[in-house]
C-alpha positions as MATLAB code, in Angstrom:
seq = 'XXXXXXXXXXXXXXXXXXXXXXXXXXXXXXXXXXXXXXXXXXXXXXXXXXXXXXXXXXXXXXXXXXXXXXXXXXXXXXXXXXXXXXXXXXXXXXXXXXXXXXXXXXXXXXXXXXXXXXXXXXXXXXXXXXXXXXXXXXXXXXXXXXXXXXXXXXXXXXXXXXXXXXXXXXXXXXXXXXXXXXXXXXXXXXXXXXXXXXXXXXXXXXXXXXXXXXXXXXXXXXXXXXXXXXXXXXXXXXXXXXXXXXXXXXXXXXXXXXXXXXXXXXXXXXXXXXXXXXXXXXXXXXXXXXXXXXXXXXXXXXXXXXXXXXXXXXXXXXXXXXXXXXXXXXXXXXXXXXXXXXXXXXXXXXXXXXXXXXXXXXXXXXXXXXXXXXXXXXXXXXXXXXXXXXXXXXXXXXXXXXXXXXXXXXXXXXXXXXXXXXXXXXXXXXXXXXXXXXXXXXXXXXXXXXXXXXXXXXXXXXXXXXXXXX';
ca = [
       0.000    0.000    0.000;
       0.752    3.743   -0.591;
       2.564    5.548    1.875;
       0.091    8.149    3.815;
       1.189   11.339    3.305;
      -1.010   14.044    4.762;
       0.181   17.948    4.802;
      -0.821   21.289    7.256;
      -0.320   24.440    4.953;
      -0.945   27.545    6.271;
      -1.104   30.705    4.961;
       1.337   33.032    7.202;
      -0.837   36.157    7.229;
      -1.504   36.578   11.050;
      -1.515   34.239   14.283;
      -2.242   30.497   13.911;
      -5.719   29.985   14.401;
      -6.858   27.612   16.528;
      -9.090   26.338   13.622;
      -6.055   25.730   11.884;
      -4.443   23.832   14.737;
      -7.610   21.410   14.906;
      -7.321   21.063   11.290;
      -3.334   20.042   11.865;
      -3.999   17.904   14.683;
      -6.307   15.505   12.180;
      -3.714   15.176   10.122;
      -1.044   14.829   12.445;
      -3.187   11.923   14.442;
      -4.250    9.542   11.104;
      -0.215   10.110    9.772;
       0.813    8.956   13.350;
      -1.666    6.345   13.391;
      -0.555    5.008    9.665;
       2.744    5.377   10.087;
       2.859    8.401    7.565;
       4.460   11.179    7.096;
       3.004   14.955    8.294;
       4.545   17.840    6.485;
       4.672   21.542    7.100;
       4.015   24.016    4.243;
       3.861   27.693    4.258;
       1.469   28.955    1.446;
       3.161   32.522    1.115;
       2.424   33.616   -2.148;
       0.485   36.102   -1.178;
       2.822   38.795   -0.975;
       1.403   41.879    0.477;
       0.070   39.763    3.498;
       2.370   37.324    3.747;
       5.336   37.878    6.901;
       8.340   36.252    8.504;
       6.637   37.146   12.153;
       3.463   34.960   11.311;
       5.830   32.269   10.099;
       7.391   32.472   13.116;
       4.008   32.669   15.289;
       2.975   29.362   12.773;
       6.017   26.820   13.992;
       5.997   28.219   17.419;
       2.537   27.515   17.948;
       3.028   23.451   16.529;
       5.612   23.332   18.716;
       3.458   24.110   21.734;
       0.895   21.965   21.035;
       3.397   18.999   20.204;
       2.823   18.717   16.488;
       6.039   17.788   15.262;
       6.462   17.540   11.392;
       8.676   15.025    9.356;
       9.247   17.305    6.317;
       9.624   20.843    6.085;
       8.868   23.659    6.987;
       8.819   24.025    3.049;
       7.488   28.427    1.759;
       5.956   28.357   -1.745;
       8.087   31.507   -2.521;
      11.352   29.272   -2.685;
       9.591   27.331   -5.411;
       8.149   29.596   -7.868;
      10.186   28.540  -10.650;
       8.984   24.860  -10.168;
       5.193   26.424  -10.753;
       6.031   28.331  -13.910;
       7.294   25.251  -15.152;
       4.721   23.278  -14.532;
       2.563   26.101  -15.584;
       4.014   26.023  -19.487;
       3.337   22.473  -19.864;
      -0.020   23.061  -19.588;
       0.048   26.014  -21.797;
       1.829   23.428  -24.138;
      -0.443   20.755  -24.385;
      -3.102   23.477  -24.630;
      -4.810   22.943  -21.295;
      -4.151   26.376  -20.572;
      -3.940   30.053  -22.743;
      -2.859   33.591  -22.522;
      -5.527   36.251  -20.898;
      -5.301   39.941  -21.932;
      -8.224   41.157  -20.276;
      -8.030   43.799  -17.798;
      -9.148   44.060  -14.208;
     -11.590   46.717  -14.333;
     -12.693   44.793  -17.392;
     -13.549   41.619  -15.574;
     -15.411   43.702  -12.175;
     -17.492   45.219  -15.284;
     -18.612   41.582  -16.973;
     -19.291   40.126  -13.237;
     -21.351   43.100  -12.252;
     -23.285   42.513  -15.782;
     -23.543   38.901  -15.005;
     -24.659   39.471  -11.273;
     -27.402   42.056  -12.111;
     -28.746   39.509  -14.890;
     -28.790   36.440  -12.726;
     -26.231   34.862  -14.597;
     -23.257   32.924  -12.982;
     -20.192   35.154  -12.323;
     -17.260   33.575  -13.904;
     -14.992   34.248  -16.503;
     -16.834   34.070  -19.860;
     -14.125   32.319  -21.824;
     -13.294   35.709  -24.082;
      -9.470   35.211  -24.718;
      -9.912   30.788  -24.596;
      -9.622   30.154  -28.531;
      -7.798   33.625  -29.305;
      -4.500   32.117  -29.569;
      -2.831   35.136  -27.788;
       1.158   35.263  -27.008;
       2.479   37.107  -23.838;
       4.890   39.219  -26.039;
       3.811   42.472  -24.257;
       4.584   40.645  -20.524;
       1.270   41.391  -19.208;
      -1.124   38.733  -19.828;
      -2.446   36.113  -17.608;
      -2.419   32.749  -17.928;
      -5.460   30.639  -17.290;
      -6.267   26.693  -16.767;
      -9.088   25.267  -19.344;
     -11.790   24.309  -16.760;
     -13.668   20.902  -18.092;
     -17.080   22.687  -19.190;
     -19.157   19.533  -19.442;
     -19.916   16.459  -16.754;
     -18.765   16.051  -13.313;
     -16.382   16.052  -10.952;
     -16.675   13.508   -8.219;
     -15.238   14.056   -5.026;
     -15.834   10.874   -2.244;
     -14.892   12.800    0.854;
     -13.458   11.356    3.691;
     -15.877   13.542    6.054;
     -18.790   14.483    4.030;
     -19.008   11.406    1.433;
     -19.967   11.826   -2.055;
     -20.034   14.926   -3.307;
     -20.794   15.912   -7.128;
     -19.961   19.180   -8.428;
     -21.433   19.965  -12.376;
     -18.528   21.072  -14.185;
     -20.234   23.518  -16.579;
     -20.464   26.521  -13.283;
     -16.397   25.934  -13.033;
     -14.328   28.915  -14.204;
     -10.891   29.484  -16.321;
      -9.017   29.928  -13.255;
      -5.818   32.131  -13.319;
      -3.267   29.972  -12.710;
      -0.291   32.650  -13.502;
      -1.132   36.136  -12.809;
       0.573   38.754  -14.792;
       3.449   39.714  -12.697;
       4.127   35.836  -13.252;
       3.021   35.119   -9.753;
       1.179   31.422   -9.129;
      -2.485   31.428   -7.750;
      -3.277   29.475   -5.042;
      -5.189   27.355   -6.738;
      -2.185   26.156   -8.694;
       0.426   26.179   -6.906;
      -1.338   23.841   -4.219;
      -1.867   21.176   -6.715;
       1.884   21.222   -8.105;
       2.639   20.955   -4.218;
       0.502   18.277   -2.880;
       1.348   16.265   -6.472;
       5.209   16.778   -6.371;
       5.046   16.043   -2.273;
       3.173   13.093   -3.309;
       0.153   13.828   -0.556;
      -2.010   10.939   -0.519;
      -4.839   12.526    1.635;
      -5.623   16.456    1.520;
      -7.699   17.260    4.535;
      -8.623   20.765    4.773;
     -11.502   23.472    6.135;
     -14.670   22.724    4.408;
     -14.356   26.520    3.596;
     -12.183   24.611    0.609;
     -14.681   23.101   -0.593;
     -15.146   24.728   -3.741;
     -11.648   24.726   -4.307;
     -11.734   21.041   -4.909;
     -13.684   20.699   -8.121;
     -11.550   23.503   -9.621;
      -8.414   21.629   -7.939;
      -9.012   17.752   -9.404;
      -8.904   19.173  -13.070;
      -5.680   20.189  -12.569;
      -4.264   17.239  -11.587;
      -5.490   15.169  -14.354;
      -4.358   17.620  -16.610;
      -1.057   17.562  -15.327;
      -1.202   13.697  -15.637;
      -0.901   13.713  -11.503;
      -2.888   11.119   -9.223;
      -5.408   12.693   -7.635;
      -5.402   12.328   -3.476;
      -7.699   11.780   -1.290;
     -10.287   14.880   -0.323;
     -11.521   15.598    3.426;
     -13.436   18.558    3.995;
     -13.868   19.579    8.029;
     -16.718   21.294    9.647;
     -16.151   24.964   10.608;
     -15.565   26.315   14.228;
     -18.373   28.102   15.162;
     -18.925   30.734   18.366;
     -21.774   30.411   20.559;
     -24.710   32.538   18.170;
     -23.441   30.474   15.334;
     -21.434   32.531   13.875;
     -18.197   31.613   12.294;
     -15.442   32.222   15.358;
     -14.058   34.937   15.577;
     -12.088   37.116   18.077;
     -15.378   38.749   19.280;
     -15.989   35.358   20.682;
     -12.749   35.523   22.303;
      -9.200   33.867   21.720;
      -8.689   32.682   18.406;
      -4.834   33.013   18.450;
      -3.422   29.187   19.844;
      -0.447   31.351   21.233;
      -3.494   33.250   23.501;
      -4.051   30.058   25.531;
      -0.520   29.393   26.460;
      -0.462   33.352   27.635;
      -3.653   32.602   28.805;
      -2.500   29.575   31.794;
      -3.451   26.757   29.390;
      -1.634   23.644   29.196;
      -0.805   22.357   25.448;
      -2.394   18.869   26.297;
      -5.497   20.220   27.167;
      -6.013   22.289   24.060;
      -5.132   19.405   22.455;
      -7.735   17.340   24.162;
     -10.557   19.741   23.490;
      -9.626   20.208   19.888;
      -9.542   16.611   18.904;
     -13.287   16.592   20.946;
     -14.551   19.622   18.549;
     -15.971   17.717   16.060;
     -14.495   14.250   16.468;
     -15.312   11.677   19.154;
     -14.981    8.315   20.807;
     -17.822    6.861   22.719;
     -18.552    8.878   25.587;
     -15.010    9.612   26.861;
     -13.957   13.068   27.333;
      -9.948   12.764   28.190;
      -7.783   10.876   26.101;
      -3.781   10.741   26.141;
      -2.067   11.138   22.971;
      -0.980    7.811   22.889;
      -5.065    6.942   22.911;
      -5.751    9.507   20.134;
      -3.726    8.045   17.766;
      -4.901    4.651   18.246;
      -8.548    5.575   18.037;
      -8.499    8.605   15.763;
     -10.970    7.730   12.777;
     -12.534   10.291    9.889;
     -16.022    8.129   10.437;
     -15.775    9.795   13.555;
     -15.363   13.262   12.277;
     -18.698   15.175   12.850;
     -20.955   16.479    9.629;
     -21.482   19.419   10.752;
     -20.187   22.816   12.575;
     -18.765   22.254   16.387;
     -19.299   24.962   18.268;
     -16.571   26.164   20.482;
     -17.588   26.242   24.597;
     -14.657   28.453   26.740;
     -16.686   26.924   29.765;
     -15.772   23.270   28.535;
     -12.002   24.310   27.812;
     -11.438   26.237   31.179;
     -12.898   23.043   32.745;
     -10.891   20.599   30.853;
      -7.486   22.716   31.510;
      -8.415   22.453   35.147;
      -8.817   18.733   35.103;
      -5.087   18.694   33.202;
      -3.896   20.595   35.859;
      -4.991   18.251   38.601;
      -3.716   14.906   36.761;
      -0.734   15.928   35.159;
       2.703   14.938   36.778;
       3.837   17.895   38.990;
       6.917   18.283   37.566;
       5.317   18.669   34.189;
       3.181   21.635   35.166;
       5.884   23.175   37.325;
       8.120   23.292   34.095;
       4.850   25.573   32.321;
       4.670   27.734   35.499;
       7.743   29.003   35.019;
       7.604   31.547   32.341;
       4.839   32.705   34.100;
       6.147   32.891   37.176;
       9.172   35.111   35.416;
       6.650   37.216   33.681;
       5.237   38.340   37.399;
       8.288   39.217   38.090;
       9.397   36.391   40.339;
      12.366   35.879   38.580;
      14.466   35.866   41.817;
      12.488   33.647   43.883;
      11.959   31.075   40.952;
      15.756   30.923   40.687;
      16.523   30.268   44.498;
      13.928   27.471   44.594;
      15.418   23.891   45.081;
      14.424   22.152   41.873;
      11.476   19.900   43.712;
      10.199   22.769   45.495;
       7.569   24.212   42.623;
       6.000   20.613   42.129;
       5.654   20.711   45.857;
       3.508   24.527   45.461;
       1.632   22.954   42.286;
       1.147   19.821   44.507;
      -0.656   21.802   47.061;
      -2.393   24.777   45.103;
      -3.639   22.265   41.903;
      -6.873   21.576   42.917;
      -7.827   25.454   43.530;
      -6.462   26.597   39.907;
      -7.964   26.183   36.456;
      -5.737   27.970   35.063;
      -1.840   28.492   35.171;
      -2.506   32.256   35.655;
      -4.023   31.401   38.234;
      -1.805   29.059   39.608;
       0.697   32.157   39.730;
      -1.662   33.495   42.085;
      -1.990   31.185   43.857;
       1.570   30.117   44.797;
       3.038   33.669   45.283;
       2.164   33.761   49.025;
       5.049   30.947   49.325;
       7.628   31.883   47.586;
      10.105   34.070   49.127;
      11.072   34.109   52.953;
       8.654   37.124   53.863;
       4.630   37.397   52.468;
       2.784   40.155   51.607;
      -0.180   40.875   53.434;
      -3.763   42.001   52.858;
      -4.512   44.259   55.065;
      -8.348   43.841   54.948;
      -7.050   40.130   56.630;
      -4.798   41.625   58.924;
      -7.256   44.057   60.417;
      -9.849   41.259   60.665;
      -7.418   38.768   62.246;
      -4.063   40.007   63.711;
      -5.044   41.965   66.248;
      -3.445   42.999   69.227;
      -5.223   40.962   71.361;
      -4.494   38.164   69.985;
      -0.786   38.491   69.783;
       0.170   37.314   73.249;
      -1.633   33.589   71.687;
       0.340   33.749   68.639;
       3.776   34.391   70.959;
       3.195   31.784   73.000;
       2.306   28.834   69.887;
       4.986   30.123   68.704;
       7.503   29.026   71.600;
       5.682   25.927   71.158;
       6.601   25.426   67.798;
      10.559   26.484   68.515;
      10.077   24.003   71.176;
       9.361   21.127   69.230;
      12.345   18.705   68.527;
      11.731   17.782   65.026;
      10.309   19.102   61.983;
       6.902   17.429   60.319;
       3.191   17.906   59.419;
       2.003   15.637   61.787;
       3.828   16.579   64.865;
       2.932   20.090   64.435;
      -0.643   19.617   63.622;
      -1.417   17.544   67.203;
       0.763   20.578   68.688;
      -1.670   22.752   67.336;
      -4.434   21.170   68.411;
      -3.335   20.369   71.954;
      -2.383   24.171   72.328;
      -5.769   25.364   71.201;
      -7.524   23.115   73.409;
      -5.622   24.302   76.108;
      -6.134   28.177   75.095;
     -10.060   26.836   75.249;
     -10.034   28.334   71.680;
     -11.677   26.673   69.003;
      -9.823   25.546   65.833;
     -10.637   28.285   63.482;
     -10.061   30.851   66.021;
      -6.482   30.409   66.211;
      -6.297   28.807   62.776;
      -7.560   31.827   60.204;
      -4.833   34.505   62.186;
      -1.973   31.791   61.567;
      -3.010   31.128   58.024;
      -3.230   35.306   57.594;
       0.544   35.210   59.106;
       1.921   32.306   56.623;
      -0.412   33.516   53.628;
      -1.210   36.595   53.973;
      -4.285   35.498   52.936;
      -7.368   34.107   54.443;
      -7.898   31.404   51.852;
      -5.413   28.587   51.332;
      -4.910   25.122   51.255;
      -5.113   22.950   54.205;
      -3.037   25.209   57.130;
      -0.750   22.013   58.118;
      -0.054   21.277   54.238;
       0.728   25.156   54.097;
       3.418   24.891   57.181;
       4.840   21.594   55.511;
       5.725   23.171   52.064;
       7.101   26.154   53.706;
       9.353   24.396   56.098;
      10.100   25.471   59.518;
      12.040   28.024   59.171;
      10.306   29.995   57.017;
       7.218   29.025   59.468;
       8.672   30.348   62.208;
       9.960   33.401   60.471;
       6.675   34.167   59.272;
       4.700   33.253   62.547;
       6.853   36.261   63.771;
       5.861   39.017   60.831;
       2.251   38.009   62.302;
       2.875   38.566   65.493;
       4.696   41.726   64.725;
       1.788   42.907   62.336;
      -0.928   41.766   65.415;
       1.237   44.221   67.960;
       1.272   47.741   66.117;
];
């Protein structure tokens, strides 16, 4: 059997989409899952929109998100001469002729066409002329088929029949000698020998004019898959009114690359019932008859939910490792750096199950990094108060007292001491956690003590009592 051989080809004219990265992540999954080959292309033709940062912005996002290619990163503009070639031979075997009409000619004939109902393509005026491009300025188009067909059996949508008598004379050379897209992806995919082209069903209509081309070029024609759009909650087409389309967003945003991976796989594919999968599992069950008809609607509620189930299963040191750009950007820098290299998993250990996102994880373990903490003074005036500071002196000579170091041992301290104080637990427990936090939410108090260590306990136990005396 053939080789698969699938292809992502963006066009670098902004962010990556995260449309395009679902559309990637199909392809990358069945070439995976048949041992195949997944190859990066950059469709840069277009030159006023086309730029190095987007290219950029392109690989950096499929390296996020794990999407490692086997060939490439090819750019169409290093292979321009390959389409002009391929371009003549068709002009050659008369599948394609010289066009001299103008552009302001052509807006006039569609507007003509449009206002009397009739279809707006080309009307075929320079087909049988004969014309030469002495002058340099004429365009060259392909000879659409103008009776029958054109089949396409797509992988997604099934059969699909297009007549061939709407198709136009595309421009396959424009007249600054520039390939169309339209061209220049079939001389691609047919010289890359891509077995399976699996696309944006906004495509679609680029297929029938597509397959023509091939034959004519005496190429095999591969395999056409057509996905689904994204759509936004009103059913609209997303868009950044709907929130983050840029992949590179989420990362800022605190997500984790597996979980944007797990939820884009789920928009518009599935498996049964189950929600998380491993990548390992996605390969293995990945199938287009389980690519969805029609449009998945994207849910930020199901995402944010999904990242914070990623969060709570995913090794420690794993997550640790994407906290710490973050953690830079806050400008923690200095505290990151001193950190013994187990200490972060230990924070994400204790903070993961109060953070859905990495942003918020930031938040979240700030109050424990450093020696002193920064308090809120709302909790101090609620909590450290001079009254109680003579209670919080004397647990704290308990604590020095104390022979060894552990979360047990100081817990039953704790509680003895409070029972003798005739205190309940929370009395005594929200001013320490204010002292060690400066917060009055945390995790558990004892977990809190144990990640800090006792030093840094007792140190802090004594900014409380400090703060309670003024």
């Amino acid at each position: 059997m053939t080789q698969v051989r699938v292809r992502f080809a963006p066009s670098p004219t902004g962010f990556l989409h995260i449309g395009g990265v679902r559309t990637a992540l199909f392809n990358w999954l069945f070439a995976r899952q048949q041992k195949g080959v997944f190859i990066l292309r950059i469709e840069d033709t277009d030159q006023s929109r086309s730029t190095d940062e987007s290219i950029q912005a392109i690989i950096e996002g499929m390296k996020w998100v794990g999407l490692d290619w086997d060939e490439g990163p090819f750019r169409q503009t290093e292979r321009i001469d390959l389409y002009r070639s391929y371009a003549m031979k068709l002009l050659e075997k008369g599948a394609a002729y010289w066009c001299v009409c103008k552009a302001e000619e052509l807006d006039a004939r569609r507007k003509e066409a449009e206002a009397k109902g009739l279809p707006q393509k080309y009307d075929g005026r320079c087909r049988d002329r004969g014309l030469t491009n002495q002058a340099g300025d004429a365009a060259l188009r392909f000879k659409a088929p103008q009776e029958g067909e054109t089949v396409v059996d797509d992988l997604i949508k099934g059969k699909i029949i297009f007549d061939n008598s709407v198709l136009d004379d595309l421009i396959i050379l424009r007249s600054n000698g520039y390939p169309t897209y339209n061209f220049s992806v079939v001389v691609d995919d047919a010289l890359m020998n891509i077995t399976h082209v699996v696309r944006g069903d906004d495509h679609l209509t680029n297929t029938p004019r597509q397959i023509p081309i091939f034959e004519a070029l005496g190429f095999p024609v591969p395999h056409f898959g057509h996905l689904p759009m994204i759509l936004g909650s009103d059913k609209a087409r997303l868009s950044k009114r709907h929130g983050a389309t840029s992949i590179m967003a989420y990362k800022d945003m605190g997500y984790l690359p597996e979980a944007m991976v797990n939820y884009l796989v789920r928009l518009g594919w599935s498996h049964g019932d189950q929600e998380l999968f491993v990548r390992q599992e996605l390969i293995e069950k990945f199938a287009w008859k389980n690519v969805q008809t029609s449009a998945a609607v994207f849910n930020p509620e199901k995402l944010l939910w999904l990242n914070a189930e990623y969060i709570k299963t995913s090794h420690p040191d794993q997550v640790a490792q994407a906290l710490v750009p973050l953690l830079r950007e806050a400008g923690l820098q200095d505290e990151v750096s001193a950190m013994p290299a187990d200490r972060l998993a230990q924070l994400v250990v204790l903070v993961k199950e109060r953070a859905k996102t990495l942003v918020e994880m930031v938040d979240w373990v700030r109050p424990y990094l450093g020696q002193s903490v920064s308090f809120d003074e709302e909790a101090v005036k609620k909590f450290l108060t001079p009254a109680l500071a003579p209670t919080l002196s004397k647990l704290l000579a308990r604590f020095e007292s104390l022979p060894m170091f552990s979360k047990q041992e100081w817990e039953a301290t704790f509680k003895t001491f409070v029972e003798e104080e005739g205190m309940k637990i929370g009395q005594l427990a929200q001013p320490v956690r204010v002292a060690l936090t400066g917060r009055t939410a945390s995790p558990g108090l004892f977990d809190v003590m144990e990640v800090l260590g006792r030093d840094r306990t007792l140190f802090r136990l004594r900014q409380g009592i400090e703060r309670a005396s003024v």
